[in-house]
XYZ file of C-alpha atoms in Angstrom:
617
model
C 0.000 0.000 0.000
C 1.340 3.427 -1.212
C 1.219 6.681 0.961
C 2.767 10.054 1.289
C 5.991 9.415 3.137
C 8.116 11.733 5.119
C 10.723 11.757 2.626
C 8.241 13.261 -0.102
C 9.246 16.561 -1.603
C 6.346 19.005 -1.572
C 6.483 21.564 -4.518
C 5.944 25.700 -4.145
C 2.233 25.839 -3.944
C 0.779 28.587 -5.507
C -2.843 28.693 -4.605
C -5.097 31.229 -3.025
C -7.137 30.802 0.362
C -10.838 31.061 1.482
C -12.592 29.906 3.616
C -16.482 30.203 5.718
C -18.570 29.351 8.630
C -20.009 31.592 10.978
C -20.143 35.063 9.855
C -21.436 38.276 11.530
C -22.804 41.503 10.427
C -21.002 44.423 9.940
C -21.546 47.812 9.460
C -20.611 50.326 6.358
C -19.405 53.340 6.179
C -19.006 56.306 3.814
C -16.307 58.353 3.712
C -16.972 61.497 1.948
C -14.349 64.085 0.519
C -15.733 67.066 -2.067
C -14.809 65.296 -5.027
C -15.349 61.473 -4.409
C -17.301 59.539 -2.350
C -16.292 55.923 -1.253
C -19.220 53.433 0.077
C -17.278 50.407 2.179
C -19.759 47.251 1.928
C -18.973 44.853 4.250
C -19.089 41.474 2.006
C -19.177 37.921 3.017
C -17.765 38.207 6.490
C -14.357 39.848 6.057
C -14.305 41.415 2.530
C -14.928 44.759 1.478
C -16.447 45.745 -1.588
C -16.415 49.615 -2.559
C -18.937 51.829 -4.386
C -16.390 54.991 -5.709
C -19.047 57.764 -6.016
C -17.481 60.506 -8.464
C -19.514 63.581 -6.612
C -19.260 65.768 -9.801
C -20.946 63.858 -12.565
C -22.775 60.837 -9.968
C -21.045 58.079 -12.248
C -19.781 55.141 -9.824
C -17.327 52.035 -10.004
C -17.762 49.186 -7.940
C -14.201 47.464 -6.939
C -14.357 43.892 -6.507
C -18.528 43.439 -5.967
C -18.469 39.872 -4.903
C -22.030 40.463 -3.531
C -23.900 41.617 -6.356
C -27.334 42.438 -5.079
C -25.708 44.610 -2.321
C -23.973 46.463 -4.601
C -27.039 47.523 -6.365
C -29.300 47.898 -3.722
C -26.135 50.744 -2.653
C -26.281 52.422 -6.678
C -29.883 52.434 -5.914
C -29.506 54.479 -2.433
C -27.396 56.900 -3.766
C -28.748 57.201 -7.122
C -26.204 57.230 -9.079
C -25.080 55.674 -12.611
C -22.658 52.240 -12.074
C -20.497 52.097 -15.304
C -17.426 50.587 -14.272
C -15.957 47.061 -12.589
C -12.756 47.430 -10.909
C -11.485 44.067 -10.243
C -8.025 43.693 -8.142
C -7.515 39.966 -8.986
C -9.136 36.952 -9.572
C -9.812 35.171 -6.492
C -13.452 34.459 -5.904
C -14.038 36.224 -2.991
C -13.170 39.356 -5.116
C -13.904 38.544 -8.348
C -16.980 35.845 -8.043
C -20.051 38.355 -8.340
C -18.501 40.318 -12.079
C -20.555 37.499 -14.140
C -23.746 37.892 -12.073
C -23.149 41.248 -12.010
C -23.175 42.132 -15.828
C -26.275 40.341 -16.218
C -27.660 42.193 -13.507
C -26.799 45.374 -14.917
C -25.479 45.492 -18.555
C -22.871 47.380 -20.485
C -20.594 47.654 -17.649
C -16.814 47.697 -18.117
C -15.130 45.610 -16.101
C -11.242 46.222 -15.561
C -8.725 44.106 -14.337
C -4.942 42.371 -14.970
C -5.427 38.809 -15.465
C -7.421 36.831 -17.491
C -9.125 34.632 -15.198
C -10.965 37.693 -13.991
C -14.490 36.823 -14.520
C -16.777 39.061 -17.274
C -13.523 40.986 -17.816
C -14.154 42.950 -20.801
C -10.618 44.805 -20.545
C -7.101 43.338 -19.278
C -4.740 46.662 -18.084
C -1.652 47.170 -17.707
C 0.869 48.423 -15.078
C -0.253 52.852 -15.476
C -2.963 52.075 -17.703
C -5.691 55.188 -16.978
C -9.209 55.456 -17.161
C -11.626 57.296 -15.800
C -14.786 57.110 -13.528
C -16.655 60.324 -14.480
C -14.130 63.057 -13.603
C -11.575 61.133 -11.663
C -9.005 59.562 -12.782
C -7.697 56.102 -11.863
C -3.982 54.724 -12.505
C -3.674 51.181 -13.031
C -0.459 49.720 -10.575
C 0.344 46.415 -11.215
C 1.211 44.503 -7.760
C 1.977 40.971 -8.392
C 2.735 38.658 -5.638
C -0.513 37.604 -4.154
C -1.457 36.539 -8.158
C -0.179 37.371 -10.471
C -2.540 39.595 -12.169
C -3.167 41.731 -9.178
C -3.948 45.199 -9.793
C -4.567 48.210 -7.439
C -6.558 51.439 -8.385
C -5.186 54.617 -7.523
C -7.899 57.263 -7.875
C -6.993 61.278 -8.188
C -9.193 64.354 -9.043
C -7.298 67.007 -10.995
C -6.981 70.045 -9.263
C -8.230 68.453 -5.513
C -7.015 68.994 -2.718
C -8.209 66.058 -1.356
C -6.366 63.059 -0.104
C -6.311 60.399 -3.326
C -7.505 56.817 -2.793
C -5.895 53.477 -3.464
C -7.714 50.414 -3.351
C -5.244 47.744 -2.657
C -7.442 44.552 -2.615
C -4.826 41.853 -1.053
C -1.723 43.496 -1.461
C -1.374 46.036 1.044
C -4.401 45.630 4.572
C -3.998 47.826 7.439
C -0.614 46.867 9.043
C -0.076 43.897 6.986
C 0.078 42.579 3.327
C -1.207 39.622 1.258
C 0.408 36.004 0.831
C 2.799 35.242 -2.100
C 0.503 32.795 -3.319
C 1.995 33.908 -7.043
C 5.086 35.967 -6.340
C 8.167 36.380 -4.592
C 9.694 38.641 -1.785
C 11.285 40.804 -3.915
C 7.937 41.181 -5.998
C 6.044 42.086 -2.891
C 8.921 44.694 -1.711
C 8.392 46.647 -4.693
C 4.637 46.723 -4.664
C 4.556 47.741 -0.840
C 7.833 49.961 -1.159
C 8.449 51.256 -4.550
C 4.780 51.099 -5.846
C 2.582 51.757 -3.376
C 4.797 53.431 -0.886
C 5.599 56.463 -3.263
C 2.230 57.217 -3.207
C 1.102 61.182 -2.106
C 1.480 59.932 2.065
C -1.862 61.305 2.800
C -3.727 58.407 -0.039
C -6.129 56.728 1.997
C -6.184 53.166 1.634
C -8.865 50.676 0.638
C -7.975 47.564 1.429
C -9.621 43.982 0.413
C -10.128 42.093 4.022
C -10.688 43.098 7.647
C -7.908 41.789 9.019
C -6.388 44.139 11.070
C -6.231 43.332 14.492
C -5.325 40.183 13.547
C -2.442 42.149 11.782
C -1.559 44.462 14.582
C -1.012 41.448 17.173
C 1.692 40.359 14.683
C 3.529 43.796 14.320
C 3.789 44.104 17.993
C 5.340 40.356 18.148
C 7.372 41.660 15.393
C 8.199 45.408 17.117
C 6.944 44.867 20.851
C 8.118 48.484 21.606
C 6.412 50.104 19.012
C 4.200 52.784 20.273
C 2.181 53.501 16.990
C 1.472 50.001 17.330
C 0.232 49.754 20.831
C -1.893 52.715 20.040
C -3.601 51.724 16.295
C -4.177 47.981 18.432
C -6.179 49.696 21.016
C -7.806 51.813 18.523
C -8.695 49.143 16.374
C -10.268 46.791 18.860
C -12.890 49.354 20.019
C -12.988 50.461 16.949
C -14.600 46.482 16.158
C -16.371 46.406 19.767
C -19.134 48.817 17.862
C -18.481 46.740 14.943
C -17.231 49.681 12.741
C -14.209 48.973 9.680
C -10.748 49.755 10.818
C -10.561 51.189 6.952
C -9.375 53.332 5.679
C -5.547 53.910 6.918
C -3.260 56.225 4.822
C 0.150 55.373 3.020
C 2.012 57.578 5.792
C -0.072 55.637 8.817
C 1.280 52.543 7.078
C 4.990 52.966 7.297
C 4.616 53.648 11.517
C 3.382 50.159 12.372
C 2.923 47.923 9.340
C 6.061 45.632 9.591
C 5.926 44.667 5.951
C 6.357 47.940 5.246
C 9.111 48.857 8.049
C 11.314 46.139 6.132
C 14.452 48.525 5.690
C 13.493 49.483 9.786
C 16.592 48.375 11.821
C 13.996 46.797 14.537
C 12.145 45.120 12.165
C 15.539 43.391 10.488
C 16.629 42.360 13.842
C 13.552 40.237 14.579
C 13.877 38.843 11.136
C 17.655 38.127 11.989
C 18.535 39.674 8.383
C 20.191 42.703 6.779
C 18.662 43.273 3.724
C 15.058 44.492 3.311
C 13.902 42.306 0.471
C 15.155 38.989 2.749
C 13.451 40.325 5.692
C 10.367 40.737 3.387
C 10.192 36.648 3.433
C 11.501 36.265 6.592
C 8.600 38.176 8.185
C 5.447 37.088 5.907
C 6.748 33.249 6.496
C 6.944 33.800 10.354
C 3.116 35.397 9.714
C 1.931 32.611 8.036
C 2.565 30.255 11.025
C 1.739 32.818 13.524
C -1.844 32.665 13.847
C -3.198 30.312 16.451
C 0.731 28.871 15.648
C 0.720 26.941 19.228
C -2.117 24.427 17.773
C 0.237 23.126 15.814
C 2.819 22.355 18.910
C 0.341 20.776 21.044
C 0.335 16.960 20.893
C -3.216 15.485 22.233
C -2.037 12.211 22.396
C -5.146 9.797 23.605
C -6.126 11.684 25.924
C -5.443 9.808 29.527
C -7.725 10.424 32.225
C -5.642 11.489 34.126
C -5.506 14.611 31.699
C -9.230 14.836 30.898
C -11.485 13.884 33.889
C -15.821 14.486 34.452
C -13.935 16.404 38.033
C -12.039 18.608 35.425
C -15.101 19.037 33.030
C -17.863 19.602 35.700
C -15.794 22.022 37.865
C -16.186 25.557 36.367
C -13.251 26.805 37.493
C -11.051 24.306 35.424
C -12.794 24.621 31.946
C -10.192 24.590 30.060
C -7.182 23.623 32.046
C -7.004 20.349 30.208
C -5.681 22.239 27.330
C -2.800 23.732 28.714
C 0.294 22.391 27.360
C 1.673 21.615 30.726
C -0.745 18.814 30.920
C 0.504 15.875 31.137
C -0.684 13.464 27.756
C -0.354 9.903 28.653
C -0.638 6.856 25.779
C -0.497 3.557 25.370
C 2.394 1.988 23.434
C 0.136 1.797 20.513
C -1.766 5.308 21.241
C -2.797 7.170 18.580
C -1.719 11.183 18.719
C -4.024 13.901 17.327
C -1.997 17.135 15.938
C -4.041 20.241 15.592
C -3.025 22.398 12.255
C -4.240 25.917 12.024
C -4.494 26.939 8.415
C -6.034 29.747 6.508
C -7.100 32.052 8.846
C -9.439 30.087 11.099
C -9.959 26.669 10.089
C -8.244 23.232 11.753
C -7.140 20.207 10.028
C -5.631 17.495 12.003
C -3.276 14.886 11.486
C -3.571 11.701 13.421
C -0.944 9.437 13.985
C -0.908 5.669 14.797
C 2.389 5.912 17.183
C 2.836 1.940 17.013
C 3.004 1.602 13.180
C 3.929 5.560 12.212
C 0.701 5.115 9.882
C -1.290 8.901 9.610
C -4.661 10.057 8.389
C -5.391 13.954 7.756
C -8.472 15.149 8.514
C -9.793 17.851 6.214
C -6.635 18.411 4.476
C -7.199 22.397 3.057
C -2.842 23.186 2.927
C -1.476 20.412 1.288
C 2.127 22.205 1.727
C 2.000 22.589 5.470
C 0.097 18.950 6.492
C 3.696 17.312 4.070
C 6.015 19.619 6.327
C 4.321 18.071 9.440
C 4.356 14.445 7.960
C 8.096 14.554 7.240
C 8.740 16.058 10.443
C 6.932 13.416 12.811
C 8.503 10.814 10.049
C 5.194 8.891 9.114
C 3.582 7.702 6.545
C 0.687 9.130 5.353
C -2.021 6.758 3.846
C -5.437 8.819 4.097
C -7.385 11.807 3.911
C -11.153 11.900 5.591
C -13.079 15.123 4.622
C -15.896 16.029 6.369
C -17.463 18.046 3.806
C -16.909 19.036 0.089
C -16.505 23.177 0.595
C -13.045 24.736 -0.348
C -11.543 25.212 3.147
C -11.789 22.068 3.980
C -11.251 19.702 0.345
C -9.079 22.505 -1.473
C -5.900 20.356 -1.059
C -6.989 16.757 -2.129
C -5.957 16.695 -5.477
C -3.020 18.043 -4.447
C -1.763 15.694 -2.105
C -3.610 12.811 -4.467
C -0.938 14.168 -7.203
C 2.086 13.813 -4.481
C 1.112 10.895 -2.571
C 0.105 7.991 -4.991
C -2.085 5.649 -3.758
C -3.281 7.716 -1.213
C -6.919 7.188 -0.345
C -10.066 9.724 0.052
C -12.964 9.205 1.905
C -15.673 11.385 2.024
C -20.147 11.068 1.497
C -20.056 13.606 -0.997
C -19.361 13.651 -4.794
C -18.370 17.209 -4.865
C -15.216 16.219 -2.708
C -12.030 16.298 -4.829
C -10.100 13.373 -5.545
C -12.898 11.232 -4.152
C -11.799 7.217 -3.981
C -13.640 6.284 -1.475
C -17.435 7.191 -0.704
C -18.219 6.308 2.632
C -22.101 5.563 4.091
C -23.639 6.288 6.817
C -22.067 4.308 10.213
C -19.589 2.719 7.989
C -16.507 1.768 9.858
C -13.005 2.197 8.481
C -9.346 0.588 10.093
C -6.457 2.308 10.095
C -3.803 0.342 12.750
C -5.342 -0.399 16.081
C -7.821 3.213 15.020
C -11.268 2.547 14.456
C -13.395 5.620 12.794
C -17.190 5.595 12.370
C -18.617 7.761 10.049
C -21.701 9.080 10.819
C -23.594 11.129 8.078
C -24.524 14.571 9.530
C -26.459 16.460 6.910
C -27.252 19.890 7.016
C -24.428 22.230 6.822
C -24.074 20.666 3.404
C -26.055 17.449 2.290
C -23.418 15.300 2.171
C -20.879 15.998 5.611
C -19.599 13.486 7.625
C -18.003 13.660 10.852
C -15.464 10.903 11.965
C -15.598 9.171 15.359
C -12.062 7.646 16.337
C -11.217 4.719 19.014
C -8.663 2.763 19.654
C -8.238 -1.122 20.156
C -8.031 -1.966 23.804
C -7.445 1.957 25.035
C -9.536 2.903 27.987
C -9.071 6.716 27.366
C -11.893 8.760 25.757
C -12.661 8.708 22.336
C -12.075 11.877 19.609
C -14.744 13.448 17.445
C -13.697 15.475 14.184
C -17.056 17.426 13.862
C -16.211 19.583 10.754
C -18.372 22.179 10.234
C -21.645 20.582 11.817
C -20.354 21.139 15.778
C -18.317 24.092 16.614
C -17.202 24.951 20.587
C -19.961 26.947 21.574
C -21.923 26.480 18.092
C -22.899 24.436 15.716
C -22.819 25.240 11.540
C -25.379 27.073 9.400
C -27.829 25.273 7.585
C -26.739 25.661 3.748
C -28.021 22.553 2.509
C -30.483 21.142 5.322
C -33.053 21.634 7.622
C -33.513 22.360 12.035
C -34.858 18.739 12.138
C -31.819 17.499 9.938
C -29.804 19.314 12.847
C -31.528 18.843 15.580
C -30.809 14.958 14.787
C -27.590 15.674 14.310
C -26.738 17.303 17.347
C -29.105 14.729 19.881
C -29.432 11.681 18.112
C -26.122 11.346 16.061
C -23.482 13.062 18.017
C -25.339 13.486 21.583
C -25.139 10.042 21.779
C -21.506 9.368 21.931
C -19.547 8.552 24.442
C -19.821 12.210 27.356
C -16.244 12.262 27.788
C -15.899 12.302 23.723
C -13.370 15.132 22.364
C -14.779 17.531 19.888
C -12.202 18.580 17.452
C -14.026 21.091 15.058
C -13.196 22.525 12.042
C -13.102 26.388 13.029
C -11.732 28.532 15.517
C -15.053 30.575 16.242
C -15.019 30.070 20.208
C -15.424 33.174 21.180
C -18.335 34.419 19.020
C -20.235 31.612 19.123
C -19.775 31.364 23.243
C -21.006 35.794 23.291
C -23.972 34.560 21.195
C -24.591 31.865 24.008
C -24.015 34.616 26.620
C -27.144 36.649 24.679
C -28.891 33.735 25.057
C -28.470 32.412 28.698
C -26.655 35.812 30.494
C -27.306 33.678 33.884
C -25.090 30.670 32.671
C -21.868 30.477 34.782
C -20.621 27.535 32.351
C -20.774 30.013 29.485
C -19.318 32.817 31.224
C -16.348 31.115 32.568
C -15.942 29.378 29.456
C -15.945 32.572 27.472
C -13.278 34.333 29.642
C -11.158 31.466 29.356
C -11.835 31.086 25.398
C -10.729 34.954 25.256
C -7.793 34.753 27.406
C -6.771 32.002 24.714
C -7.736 34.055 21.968
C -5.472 36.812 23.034
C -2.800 34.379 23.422
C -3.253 33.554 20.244
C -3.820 29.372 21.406
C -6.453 27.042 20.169
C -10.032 26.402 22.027
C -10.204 22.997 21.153
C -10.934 20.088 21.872
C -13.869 20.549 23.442
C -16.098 17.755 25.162
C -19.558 16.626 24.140
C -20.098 16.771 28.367
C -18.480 20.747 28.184
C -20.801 21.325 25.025
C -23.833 20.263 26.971
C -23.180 22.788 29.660
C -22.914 26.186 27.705
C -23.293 25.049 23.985
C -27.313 26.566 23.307
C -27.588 24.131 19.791
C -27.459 21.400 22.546
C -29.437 23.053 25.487
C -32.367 23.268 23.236
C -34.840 21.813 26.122
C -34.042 24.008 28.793
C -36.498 26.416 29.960
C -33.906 28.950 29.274
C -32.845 28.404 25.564
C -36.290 27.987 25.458
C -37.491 31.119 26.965
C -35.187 33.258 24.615
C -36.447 31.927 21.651
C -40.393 31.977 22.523
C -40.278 28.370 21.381
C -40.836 25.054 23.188
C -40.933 22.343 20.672
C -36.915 21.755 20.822
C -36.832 21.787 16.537
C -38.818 25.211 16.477
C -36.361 26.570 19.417
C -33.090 25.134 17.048
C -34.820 26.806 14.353
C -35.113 30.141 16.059
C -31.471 30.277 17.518
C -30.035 29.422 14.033
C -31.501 32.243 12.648
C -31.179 34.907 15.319
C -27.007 33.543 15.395
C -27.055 34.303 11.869
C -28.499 38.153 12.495
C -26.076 38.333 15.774
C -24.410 41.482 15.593
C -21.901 41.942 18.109
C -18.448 41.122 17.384
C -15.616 41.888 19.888
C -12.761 40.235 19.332
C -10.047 40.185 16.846
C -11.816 39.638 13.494
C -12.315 36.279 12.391
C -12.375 36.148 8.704
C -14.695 33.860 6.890
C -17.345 34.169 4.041
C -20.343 32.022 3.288
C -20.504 30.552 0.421
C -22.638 31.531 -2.023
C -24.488 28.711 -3.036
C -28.178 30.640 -3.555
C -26.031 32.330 -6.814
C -24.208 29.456 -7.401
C -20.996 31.061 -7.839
C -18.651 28.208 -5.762
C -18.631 25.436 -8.023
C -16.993 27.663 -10.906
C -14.460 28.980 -8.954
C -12.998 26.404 -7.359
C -10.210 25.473 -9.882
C -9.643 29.259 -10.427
C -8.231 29.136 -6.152
């Protein structure tokens, strides 16, 4: 039997990232100068789409309208003419509404640098001008992130006003995009020489809210940086009333954006280089491990009870300590050992290990590059992939790894999975070693997920759970393809009925929004409150919140309190479907967001715009 071996090279991989789950809603804003007007519209959950208003003649561009409808219904509010698409690159979170779009609204012209832009009716140029009524709009060509990216650099002649850049995933507020398509030295002279010799005062329009997220890693990066410290504090109250943290301007940019404090001695020490354009990649590969980095150093081997006990699980004041990586994780000879992977920006895969034979599956395998660097590091073989549902965050990287690893094998219920060989039904049981995983069908979320229930031959410790995107900590999926009932099954009769002491290894890192939403819903709960100051103290730390335990989720989860007279009570319901029903829906209108930003997007199945793009990512 073939697998993908430690020893197994791992080419550059040049994709994009996505991803989806829970998403909350955010407010826009307009910010209005005497000769342009610029609408942000908050788009899938971390995106920004923006309506350029030129005040003189009321003609309007929309840059990167991924969302349509709420593009037009803002044309329609400020009643003015849309003429032009500005597209920064091709990505479908940017570029996946231009076809729907042009339907919507015909003879548009729809800009933009590569040719996998959708609807593009003209491919620019690096200083290619055009015009939006009477403002003019320079063309920069920025590749790195793709290849084709492009930002927008509008000017009035004559203004006085500060100019505007859109930057879509080049340059965010104190950070810059991945070199999904480029190189260091690329992205140096898009943030430096490009974009950096921009009129200081340009105000910035950038693609993604990501900036506290940012921030956190330009103070690891200059921990003595005061315009840091400052824009940080700024920016989290800033999202406390749920307001953008955008614009910034180019001159804001070089105090505390370390990508762009490259030639800054502080910022070269950290990176332990010299030379700007090597501290470039020194930095943006230390922040592509840094989020939630620690989940990748913690082991959960099986789990001993003498790590995870009921005492530890019922006491309030302990939620959580059975995380800590001081615990002590106790196995078996032949114990199996469960790594958790952040990738993207807040979703898990996992990588379980068979410590007898060295034999590994991968759970929802999204980063194909990182899971390899992880198999040749803990020197095992791997021989399978289980994915717990077909949407791009968590399949993206199976017909990757199927190209590396011959032979490997991919289980999943759902045709839409990539590199399917193995459809698996409903309680079907699966060997790998002395592991045991039952799959048990959990429709809803989409019609055809799966989560995984591991054992192990002969071990008395407690079993593991990989829940994908039907059971979060704290929360539970949204219902894209399925019904309350088809959860409500899920969560009691499916999952509720495992084993209490069960670990729930989900697929997201949404702890702390889904456990305020189960604050709004039971304020009297001291399981939820404890559990949501230790969840935040984590999330500061930047360290995983899971596993959780089905016995924990009972306590301060509300998708599995659904009969108490609480839940109950908050949702004028009483029949526990109808109170499921209710909560889903007012989670899905929940509308206060207070930590760093968690960025997601659901995907847009209603317009069916997925499916297309997936072998554009």
């Amino acid at each position: 039997m073939q697998g993908c071996t430690s020893g197994d090279a791992c080419p550059v991989w040049l994709r994009a990232f996505f991803l989806h789950t829970e998403h909350e809603q955010r407010k826009s804003k307009t910010v209005t100068q005497a000769d342009m007007k610029v609408e942000l519209l908050p788009a899938l959950t971390d995106n920004y789409m923006y309506l350029l208003i030129d005040e003189e003649t009321k003609e309007a561009a929309i840059v990167d309208p991924v969302q349509p409808q709420k593009v037009l219904d803002a044309v329609k509010k400020h009643g003015v003419k849309l003429t032009t698409v500005l597209t920064t690159h091709h990505h479908w979170d940017h570029a996946g509404g231009n076809e729907k779009l042009v339907k919507m609204e015909t003879g548009l012209r729809v800009y933009g640098g590569d040719s996998r832009v959708g609807a593009l009716t003209q491919k620019v140029s690096h200083l290619t001008t055009l015009k939006v009524g009477s403002l003019n709009v320079k063309c920069l060509c920025t590749p790195c992130h793709t290849s084709g990216h492009i930002c927008y650099y509008v000017t009035k002649p004559n203004s006085s006003e500060p100019p505007a850049v859109f930057t879509g995933d080049t340059l965010f507020v104190a950070g810059c995009g991945k070199f999904f398509e480029g190189t260091p030295e690329e992205m140096y002279r898009a943030l430096i020489e490009i974009l950096g010799s921009l009129d200081p005062e340009t105000r910035v329009y950038c693609g993604h809210e990501y900036t506290i997220n940012n921030l956190k890693f330009a103070r690891h990066v200059e921990p003595n940086n005061v315009n840091i410290q400052e824009k940080l504090a700024w920016a989290k109250a800033k999202y406390d009333s749920g307001e953008p943290t955008i614009p910034s301007t180019i001159a804001e940019e070089f105090t505390y954006n370390p990508f762009m404090r490259v030639r800054e001695k502080t910022v070269q020490q950290h990176a332990g280089e010299t030379d700007p354009i090597r501290t470039m990649g020194a930095i943006r590969k230390e922040k592509d491990n840094f989020r939630l980095h620690a989940a990748d150093l913690l082991k959960y081997k099986r789990f001993s009870n003498k790590c995870f006990t009921a005492e530890s699980v019922t006491d309030l004041n302990s939620f959580g300590s059975s995380f800590s990586p001081q615990c002590t994780l106790v196995g078996g000879p032949g114990s199996m050992k469960v790594k958790v992977v952040s990738v993207l920006e807040d979703n898990y895969m996992y990588l379980v290990i068979e410590e007898r034979t060295r034999d590994a599956v991968a759970v929802d395998a999204a980063v194909p590059k990182r899971l390899l660097e992880i198999v040749r590091r803990e020197d095992v073989v791997l021989r399978a992939v289980l994915t717990t549902h077909h949407h791009w965050d968590h399949a993206r990287g199976n017909e990757e790894l199927a190209r590396l690893c011959p032979g490997l094998r991919v289980y999943g219920a759902d045709e839409r999975i990539g590199a399917l060989t193995h459809k698996v039904a409903p309680n079907e049981e699966l060997t790998f070693g002395a592991i045991h995983v039952r799959c048990l069908f959990t429709p809803c979320h989409t019609s055809g997920h799966m989560c995984y229930f591991m054992w192990e031959d002969g071990s008395p410790d407690a079993p593991a759970l990989f829940s994908g995107d039907t059971l979060f900590v704290g929360g539970c999926g949204k219902f894209f393809e399925g019904t309350a009932e088809q959860m409500y099954t899920n969560l009691t009769q499916v999952l509720g009925a495992l084993p209490k002491e069960t670990k729930v290894f989900c697929g997201h890192e949404c702890t702390v929004r889904n456990l305020k939403f189960a604050l709004k819903v039971e304020p009297e709960n001291e399981a939820v409150k404890k559990k949501l100051a230790w969840a935040k103290q984590r999330d500061d730390d930047d360290l995983p919140t899971v596993p959780s335990t089905l016995q924990e989720e009972f306590l301060y989860n509300p998708f599995l309190r659904v009969t108490e007279e609480a839940v109950q009570k908050f949702t004028g319901k009483t029949e526990p479907v109808e109170v499921l029903r209710a909560l889903r829906t007012e989670k899905d209108n929940f509308k206060k967001p207070k930590e760093r930003p968690h960025p997601q997007a659901v995907l847009a199945f209603d317009w069916g715009l997925f499916s297309p793009f997936l072998e554009k990512k």
